[in-house]
Coordinates of C-alpha atoms (C1' of nucleotides) in Angstrom, one line a residue:
Chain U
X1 CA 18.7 16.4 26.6
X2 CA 21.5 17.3 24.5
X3 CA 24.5 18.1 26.0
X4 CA 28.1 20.2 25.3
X5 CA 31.0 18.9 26.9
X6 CA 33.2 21.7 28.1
X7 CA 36.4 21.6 30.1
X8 CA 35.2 18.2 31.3
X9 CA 32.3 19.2 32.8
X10 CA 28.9 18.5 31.5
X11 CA 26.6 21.8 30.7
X12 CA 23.2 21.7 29.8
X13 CA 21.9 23.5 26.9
X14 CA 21.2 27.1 26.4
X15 CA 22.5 28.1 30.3
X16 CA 23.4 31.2 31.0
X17 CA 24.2 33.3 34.2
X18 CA 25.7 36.3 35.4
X19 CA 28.1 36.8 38.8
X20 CA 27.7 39.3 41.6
X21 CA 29.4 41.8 39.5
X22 CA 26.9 41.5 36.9
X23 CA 29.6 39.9 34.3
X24 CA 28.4 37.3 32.0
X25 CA 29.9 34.2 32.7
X26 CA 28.4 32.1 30.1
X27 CA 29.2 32.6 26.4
X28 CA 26.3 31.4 24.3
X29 CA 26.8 29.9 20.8
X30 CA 23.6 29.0 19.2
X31 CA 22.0 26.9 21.8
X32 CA 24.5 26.1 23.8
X33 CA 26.8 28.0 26.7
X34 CA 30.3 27.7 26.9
X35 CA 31.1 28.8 30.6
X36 CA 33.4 31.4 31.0
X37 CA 35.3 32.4 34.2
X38 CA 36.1 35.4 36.4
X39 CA 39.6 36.4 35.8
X40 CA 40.0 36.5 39.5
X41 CA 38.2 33.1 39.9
X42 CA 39.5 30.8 42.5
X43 CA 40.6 26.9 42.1
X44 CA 39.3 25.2 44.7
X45 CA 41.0 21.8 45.9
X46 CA 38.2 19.3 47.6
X47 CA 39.5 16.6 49.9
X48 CA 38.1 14.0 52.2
X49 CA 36.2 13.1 49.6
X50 CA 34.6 9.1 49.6
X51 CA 36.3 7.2 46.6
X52 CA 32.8 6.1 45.0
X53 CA 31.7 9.9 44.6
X54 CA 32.6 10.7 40.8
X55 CA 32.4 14.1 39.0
X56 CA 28.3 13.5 38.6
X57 CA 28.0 12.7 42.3
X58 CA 29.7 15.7 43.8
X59 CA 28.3 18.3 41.3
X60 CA 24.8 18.6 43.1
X61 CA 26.9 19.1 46.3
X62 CA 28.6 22.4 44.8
X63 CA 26.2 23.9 42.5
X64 CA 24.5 25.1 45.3
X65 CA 27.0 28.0 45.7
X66 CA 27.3 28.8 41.8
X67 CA 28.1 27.6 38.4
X68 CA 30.8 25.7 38.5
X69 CA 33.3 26.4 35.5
X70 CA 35.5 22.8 36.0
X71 CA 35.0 20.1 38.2
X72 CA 37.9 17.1 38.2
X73 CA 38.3 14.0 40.6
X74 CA 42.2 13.4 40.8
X75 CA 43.0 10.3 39.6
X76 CA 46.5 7.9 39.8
X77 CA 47.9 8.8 36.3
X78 CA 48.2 5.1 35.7
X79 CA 45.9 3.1 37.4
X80 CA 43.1 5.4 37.2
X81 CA 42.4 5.2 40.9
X82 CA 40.4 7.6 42.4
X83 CA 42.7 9.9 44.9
X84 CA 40.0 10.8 47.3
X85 CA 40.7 14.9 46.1
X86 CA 39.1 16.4 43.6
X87 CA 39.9 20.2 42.0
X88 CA 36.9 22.5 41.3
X89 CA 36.3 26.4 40.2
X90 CA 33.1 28.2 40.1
X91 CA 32.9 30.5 37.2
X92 CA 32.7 33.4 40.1
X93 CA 34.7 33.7 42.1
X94 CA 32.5 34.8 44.9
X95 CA 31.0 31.6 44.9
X96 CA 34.5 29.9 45.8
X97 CA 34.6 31.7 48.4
X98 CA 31.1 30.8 49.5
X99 CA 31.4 27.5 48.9
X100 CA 35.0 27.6 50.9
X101 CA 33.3 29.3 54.5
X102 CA 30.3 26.8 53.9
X103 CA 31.6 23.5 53.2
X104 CA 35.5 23.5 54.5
X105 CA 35.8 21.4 57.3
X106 CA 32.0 22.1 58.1
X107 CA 30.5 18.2 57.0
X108 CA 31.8 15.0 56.5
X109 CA 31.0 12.8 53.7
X110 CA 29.7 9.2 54.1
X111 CA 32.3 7.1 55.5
X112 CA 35.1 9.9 55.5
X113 CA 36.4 9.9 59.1
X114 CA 37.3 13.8 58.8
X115 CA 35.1 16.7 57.2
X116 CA 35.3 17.7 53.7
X117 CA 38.4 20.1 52.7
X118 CA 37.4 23.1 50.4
X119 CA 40.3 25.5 50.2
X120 CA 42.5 27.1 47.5
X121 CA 44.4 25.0 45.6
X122 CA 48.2 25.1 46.1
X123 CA 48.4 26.3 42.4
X124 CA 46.7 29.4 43.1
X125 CA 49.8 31.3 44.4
X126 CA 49.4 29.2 47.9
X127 CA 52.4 27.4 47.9
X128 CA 54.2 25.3 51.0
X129 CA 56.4 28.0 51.9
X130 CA 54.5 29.3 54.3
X131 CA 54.0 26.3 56.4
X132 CA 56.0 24.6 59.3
X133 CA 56.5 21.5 60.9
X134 CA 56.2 21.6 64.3
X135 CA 58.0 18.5 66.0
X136 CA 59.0 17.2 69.4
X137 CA 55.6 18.7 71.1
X138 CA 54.5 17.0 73.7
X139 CA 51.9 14.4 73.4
X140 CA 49.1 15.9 75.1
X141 CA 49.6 19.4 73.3
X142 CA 46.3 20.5 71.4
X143 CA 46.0 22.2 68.1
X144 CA 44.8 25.1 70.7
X145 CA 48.3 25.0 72.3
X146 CA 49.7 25.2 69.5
X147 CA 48.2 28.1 68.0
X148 CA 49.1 29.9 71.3
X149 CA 52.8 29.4 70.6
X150 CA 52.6 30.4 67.3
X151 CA 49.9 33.2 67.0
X152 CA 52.5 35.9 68.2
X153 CA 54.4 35.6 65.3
X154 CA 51.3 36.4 62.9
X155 CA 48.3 34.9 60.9
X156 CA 47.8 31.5 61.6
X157 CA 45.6 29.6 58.6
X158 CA 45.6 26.3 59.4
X159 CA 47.0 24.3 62.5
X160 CA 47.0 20.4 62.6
X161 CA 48.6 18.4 65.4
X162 CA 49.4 14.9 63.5
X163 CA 47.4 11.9 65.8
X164 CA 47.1 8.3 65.0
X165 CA 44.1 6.6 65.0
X166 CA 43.3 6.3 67.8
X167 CA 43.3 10.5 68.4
X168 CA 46.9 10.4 70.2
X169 CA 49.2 12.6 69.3
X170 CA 52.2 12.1 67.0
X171 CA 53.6 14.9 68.9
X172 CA 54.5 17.0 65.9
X173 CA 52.1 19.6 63.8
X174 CA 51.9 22.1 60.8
X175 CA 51.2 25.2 61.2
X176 CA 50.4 27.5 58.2
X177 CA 50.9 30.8 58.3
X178 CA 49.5 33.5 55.9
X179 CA 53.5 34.7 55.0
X180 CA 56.8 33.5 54.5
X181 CA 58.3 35.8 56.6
X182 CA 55.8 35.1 59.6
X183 CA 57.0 31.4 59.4
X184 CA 60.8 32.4 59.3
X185 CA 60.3 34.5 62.2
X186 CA 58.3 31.4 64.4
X187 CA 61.7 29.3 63.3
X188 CA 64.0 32.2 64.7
X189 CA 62.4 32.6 67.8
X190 CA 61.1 29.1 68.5
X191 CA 63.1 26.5 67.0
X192 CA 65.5 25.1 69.7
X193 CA 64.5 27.2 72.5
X194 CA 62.2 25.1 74.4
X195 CA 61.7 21.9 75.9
X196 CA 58.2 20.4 75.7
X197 CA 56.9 18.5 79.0
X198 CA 57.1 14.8 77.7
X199 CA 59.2 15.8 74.4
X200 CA 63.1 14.3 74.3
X201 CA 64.3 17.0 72.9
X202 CA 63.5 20.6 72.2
X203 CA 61.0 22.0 69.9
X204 CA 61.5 21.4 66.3
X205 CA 60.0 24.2 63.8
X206 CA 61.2 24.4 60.4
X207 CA 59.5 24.6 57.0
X208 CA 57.5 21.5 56.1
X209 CA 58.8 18.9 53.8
X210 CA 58.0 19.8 49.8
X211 CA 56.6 17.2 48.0
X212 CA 60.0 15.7 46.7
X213 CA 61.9 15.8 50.4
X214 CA 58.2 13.7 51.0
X215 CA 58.8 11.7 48.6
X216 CA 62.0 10.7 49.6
X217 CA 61.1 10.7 53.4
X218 CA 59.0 7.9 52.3
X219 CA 61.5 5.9 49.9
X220 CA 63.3 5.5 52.8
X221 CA 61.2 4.4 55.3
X222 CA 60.2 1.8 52.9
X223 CA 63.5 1.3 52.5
X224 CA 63.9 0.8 56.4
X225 CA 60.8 -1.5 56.9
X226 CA 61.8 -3.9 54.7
X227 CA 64.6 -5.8 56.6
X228 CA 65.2 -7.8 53.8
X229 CA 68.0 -8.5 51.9
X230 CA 69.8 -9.9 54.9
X231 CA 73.8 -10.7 53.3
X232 CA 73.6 -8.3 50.9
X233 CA 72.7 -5.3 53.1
X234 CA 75.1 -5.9 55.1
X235 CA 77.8 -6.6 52.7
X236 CA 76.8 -3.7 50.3
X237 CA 76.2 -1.2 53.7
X238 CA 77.1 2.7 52.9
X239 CA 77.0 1.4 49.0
X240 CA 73.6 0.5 49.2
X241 CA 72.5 1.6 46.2
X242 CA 72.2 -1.2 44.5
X243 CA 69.7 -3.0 47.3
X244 CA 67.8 -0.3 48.6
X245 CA 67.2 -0.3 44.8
X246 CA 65.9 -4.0 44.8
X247 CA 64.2 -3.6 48.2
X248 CA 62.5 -1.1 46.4
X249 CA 61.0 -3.2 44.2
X250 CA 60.6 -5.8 46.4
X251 CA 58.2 -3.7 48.6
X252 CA 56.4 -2.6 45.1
X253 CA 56.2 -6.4 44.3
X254 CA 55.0 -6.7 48.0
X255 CA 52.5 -4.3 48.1
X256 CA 51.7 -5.9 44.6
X257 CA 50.8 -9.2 46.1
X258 CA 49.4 -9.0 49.1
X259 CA 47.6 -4.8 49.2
X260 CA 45.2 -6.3 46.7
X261 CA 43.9 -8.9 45.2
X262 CA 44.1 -8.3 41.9
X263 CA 47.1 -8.6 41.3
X264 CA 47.8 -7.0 37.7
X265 CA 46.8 -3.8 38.5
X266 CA 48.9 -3.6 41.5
X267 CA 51.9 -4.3 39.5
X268 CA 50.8 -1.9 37.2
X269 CA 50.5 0.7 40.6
X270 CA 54.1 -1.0 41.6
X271 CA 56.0 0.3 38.1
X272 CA 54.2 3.3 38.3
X273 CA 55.5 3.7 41.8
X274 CA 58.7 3.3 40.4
X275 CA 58.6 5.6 37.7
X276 CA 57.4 8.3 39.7
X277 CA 60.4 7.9 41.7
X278 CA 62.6 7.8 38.8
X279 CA 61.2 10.7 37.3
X280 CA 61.4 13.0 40.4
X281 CA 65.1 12.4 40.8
X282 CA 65.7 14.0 37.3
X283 CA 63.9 17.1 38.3
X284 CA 66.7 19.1 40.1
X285 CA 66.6 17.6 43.5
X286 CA 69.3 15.4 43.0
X287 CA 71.4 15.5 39.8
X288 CA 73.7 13.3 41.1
X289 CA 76.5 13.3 38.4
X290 CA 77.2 10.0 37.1
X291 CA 80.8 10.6 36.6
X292 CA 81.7 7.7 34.8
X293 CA 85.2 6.6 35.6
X294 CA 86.6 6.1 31.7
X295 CA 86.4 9.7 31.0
X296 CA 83.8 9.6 28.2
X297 CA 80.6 10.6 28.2
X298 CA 79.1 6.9 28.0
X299 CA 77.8 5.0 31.5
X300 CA 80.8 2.7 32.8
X301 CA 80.5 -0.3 31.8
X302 CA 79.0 0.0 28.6
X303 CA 81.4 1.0 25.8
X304 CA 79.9 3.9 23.5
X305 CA 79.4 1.6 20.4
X306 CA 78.0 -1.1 22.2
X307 CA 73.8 -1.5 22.4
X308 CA 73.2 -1.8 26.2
X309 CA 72.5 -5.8 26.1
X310 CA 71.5 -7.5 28.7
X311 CA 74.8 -9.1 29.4
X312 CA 76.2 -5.8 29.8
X313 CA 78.3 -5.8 33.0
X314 CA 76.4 -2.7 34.1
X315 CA 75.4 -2.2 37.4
X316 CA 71.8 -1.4 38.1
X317 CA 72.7 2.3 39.2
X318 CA 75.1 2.8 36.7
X319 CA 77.9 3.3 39.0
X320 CA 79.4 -0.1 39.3
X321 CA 80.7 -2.4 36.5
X322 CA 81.6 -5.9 36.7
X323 CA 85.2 -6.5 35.7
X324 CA 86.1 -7.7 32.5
X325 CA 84.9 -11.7 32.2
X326 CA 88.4 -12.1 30.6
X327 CA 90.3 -11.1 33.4
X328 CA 90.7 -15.0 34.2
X329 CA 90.7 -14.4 37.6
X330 CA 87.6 -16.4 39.7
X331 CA 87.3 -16.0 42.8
X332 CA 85.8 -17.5 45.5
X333 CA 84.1 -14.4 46.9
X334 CA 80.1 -14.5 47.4
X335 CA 78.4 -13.8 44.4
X336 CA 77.0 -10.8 46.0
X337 CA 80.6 -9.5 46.2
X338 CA 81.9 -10.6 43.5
X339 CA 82.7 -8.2 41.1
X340 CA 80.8 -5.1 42.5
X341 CA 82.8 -2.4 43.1
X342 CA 82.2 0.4 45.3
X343 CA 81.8 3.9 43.9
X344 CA 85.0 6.0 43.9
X345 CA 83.6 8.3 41.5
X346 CA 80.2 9.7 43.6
X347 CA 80.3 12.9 43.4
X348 CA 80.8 14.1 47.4
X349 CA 77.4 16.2 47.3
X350 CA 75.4 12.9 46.8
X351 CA 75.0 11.2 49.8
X352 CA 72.0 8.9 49.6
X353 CA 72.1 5.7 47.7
X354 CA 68.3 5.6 47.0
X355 CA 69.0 9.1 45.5
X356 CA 72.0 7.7 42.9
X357 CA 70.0 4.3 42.7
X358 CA 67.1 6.0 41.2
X359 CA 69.0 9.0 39.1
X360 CA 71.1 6.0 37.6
X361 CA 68.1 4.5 36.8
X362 CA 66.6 7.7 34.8
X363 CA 69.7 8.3 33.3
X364 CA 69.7 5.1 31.8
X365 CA 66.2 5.6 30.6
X366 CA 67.2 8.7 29.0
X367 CA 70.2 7.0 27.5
X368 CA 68.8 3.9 26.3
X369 CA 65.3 4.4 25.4
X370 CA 65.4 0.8 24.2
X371 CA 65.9 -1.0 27.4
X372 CA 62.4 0.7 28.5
X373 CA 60.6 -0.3 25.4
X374 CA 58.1 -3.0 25.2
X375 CA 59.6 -6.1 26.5
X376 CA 59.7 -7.6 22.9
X377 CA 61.8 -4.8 21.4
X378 CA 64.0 -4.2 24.2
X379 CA 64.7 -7.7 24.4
X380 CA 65.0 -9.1 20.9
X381 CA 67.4 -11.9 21.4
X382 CA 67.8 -14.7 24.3
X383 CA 71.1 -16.7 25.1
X384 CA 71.2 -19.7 23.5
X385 CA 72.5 -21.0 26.9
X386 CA 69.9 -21.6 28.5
X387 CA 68.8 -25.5 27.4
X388 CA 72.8 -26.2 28.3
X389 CA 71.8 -25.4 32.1
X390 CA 68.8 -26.6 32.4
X391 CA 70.8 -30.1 31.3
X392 CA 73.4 -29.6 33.2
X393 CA 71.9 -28.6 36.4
X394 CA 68.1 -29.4 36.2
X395 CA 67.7 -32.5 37.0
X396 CA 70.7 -32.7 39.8
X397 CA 69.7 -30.7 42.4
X398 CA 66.6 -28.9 41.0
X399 CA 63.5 -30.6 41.5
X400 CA 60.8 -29.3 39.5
X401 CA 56.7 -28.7 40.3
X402 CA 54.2 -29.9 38.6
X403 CA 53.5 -29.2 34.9
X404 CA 52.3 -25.3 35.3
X405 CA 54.2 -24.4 38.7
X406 CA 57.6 -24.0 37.3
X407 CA 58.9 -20.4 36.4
X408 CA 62.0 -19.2 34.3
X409 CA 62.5 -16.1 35.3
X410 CA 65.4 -14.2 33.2
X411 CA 67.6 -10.8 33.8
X412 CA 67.8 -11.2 37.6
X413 CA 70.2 -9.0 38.7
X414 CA 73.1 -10.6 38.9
X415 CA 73.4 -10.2 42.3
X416 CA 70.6 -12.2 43.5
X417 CA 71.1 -15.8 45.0
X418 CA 68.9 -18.8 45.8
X419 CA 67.5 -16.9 48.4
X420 CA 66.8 -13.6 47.1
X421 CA 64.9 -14.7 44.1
X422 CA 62.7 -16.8 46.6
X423 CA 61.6 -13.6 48.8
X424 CA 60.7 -12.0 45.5
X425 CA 58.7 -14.4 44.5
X426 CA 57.2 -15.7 48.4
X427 CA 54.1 -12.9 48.2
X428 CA 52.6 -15.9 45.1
X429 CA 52.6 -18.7 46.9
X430 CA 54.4 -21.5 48.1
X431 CA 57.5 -21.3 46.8
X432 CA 58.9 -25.5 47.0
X433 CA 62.0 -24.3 44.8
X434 CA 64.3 -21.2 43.8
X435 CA 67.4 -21.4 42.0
X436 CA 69.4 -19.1 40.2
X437 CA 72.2 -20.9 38.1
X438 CA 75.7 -20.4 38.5
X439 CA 78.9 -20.0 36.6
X440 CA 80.4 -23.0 37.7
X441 CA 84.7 -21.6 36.9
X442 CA 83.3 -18.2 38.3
X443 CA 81.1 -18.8 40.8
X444 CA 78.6 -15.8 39.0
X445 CA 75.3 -15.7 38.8
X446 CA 73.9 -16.5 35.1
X447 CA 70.8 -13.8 35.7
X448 CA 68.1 -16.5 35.1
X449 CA 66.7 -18.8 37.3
X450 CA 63.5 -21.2 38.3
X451 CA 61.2 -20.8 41.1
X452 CA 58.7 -23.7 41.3
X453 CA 55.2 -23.5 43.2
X454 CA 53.3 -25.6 44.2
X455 CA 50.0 -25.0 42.1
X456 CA 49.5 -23.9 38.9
X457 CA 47.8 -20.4 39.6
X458 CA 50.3 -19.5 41.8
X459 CA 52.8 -19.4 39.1
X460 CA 50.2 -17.1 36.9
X461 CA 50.0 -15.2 39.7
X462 CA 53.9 -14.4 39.6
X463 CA 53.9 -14.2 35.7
X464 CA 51.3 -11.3 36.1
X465 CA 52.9 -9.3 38.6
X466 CA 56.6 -10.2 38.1
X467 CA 57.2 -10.8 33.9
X468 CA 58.2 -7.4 32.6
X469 CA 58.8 -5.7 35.6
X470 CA 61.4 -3.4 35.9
X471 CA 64.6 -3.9 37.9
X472 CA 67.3 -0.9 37.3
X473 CA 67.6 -1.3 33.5
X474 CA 66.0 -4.6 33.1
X475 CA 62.7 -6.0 33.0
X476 CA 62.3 -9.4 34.6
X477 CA 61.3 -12.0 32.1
X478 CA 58.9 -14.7 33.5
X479 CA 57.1 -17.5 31.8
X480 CA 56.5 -20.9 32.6
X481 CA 59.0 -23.0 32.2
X482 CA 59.2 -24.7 28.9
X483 CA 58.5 -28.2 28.7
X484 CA 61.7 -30.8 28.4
X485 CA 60.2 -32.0 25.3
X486 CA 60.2 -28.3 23.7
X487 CA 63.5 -27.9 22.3
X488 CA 62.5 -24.8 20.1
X489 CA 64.4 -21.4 20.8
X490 CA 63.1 -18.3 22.6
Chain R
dT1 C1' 59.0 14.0 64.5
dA2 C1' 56.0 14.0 58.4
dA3 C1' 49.6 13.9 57.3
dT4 C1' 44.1 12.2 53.8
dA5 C1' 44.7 14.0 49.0
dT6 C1' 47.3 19.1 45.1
dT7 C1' 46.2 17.9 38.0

DNA sequence: TAATATT
């Protein structure tokens, strides 16, 4: 049967219907309808549903209540993955609302472990200011006692007390009224006031987190459960930026490695992560001014004719800067000391490292589109240093794998030691070797390094997830290690 | 004390 594709969704040929209010909501062109909506129609957002059910799966499902104008399965902008939501109008609005009293929370869907949401999307006007979070209940507090503390104030929608998996209570909730003003009269009244049986301290109600104060909830407690890092954590402390940064994309590489096996997607899932977490920052929750210390309008530690190189002493969150090279003055501090300055010029209304780490990050996208071009543009020339090293160092103190197991990796942060380019690259394999060479009169890291394993397709494994992957305004290079016998340039 | 997800 021949078929016109409109708005996504698949319509049959010559199909035509009216709505309750006897409007046409089809508009047919020679044999085919093009669907038209009600003006007051209704978007509809789906959830709970299984991750194998596709547009053509759930249609049968809906068209019971109407025609349906659009039907879309959210999916991860990058990867493609199937979000487990899915957005869908009827061309009547009427039917929404059918669909809405029949379906919403009324069945549950093979292998969901909670019933099917049908509700109004929060684009239609239903936006999160309306709805609390409701901490510091206690534990054995129902949604029913909940409601009972809250109806007073007006029209409760929705009421959820949070419980693990096992059905125990997290001991907080949201609670949704059907106003603003409703809500702010709960918080006036009820946050503060009252001491839950079982709660250590009194009740919490305040508006529930938007989607970017989620976002960053969750940046940080990744942040937290990754005790990694051990010296430089501690040395880099209220300056963190710079390693929450990294942790950051050591959980990515993490989840990378071990959430899945195949691997190249996840790291694809992993940069996206990343990006998304970039991109937010710019967005007017943070704007963390990157005051740069020389007075011009060029990131410190890049001067404004120079193309941002690799071996620009730039920190990764474009606050620090490495002092000069020329300044003849080596120290003998650990290299993840050396040279990193704190930041005298944060602005006082940024406060959270993660926050500058990541707007330094877009702001260097946004400054230097190169550096986030394909790895072959952005990184058109390698240091010719690099056969030097290996000669010098190699075959000292650097025993190799076997032919296929040994990794260059290139534009480590220049922070990172032996031991941080090991726990990056620990979620691959069997890591027998990691080195990251050294400035011998400085002490400084060189930004490249090996990590051996000890079988070949553990080293693949790295190359797929790690080479190209983006650390503040670098990109990881890594490639199996060239052969001795190779003497040919990069 | 922050969820199963909102193009």
């Amino acid at each position: 049967m021949a078929t016109v594709t409109v708005n996504g969704v698949l319509q049959e040929n010559g199909f035509s219907t009216t709505n309750s209010a006897g409007r046409m909501n089809g508009l047919t062109i020679g044999q085919n309808t093009i669907p038209m909506k009600d003006h007051d129609a209704i978007k509809l957002f789906i959830g709970q549903i299984p991750r194998n059910l596709e547009e053509k799966d759930l249609k049968p499902l809906f068209e019971e209540f109407g025609k349906i104008y659009e039907l879309t399965v959210l999916k991860d902008r990058f990867t493609g993955m199937h979000k487990g939501c899915a957005f869908l109008t009827y061309c009547a609005r009427e039917s929404a609302l059918k669909a809405q009293s029949a379906l919403h929370e009324q069945k549950t869907l093979p292998g969901m472990n909670r019933p099917i949401q049908v509700k109004p999307a929060d684009s239609e006007g239903r936006g999160e200011d309306r709805k609390l979070f409701v901490g510091m209940l206690g534990k054995q507090q129902s949604e029913e006692d909940v409601r009972r503390l809250f109806e007073t104030f007006g029209q409760i929608e929705e009421c959820t007390v949070l419980r693990g998996p096992d059905g125990a209570s997290k001991g907080c909730a949201f609670v949704k009224f059907s106003s603003h003003a409703e809500a702010q009269a709960a918080i006036n009244s009820l946050h503060g006031r009252q001491t839950m049986p079982g709660a250590s301290s009194s009740l919490v109600v305040k508006f529930a987190d938007t989607d970017k104060e989620r976002t960053l909830r969750r940046m940080h407690q990744m942040a937290g459960q990754l005790g990694i890092f051990s010296p430089m954590t501690i040395q880099f402390g209220a300056y963190g930026a710079y390693s929450h940064a990294q942790m950051m994309q050591q959980q990515a590489a993490l989840m990378a490695a071990t959430q899945n096996s195949y691997l190249n997607p996840m790291a694809a899932i992993a940069a996206a992560q990343m990006q998304q977490m970039a991109a937010f920052n710019v967005n007017g929750l943070v704007a963390a001014p990157m005051t740069p210390s020389s007075g011009t309008s060029t990131p410190p530690g890049i001067n404004a004719t120079a193309v941002p190189s690799l071996a620009a002493p730039m920190g990764v969150n474009g606050f620090a800067s490495l002092p000069p090279q020329t300044n003849g003055q080596p120290t003998n501090e650990p290299i993840y000391t050396n040279g990193i300055h704190p930041y005298p010029a944060q602005s006082p209304t940024v406060t959270d490292p993660l926050q500058q780490a990541y707007a330094g990050v877009q702001h260097y996208a946004a400054a230097y589109p190169a550096a986030y071009a394909p790895i072959s543009q952005a990184f058109p020339q390698q240091p010719t240093i690099i056969p030097q090293q290996q000669r010098e160092v190699c075959c000292c103190y650097f025993p190799p794998g076997p032919e296929g197991c040994n990794l260059f990796i290139y534009h480590l942060p220049q922070e990172f030691g032996d031991a941080e380019l090991m726990q990056m690259f620990l979620p691959f394999g069997n890591v027998i070797s990691a080195k990251v060479f050294v400035d011998r009169a400085t002490n400084q890291s060189k930004c490249f390094g090996f990590v051996s394993f000890d079988n070949p397709s553990s080293a693949q494994a790295a190359i797929q997830a790690m080479n190209g992957f983006q650390i503040g305004m670098k990109r990881l290079k890594v490639q199996l290690k060239r052969p001795k016998d190779a003497n040919r340039p990069y």
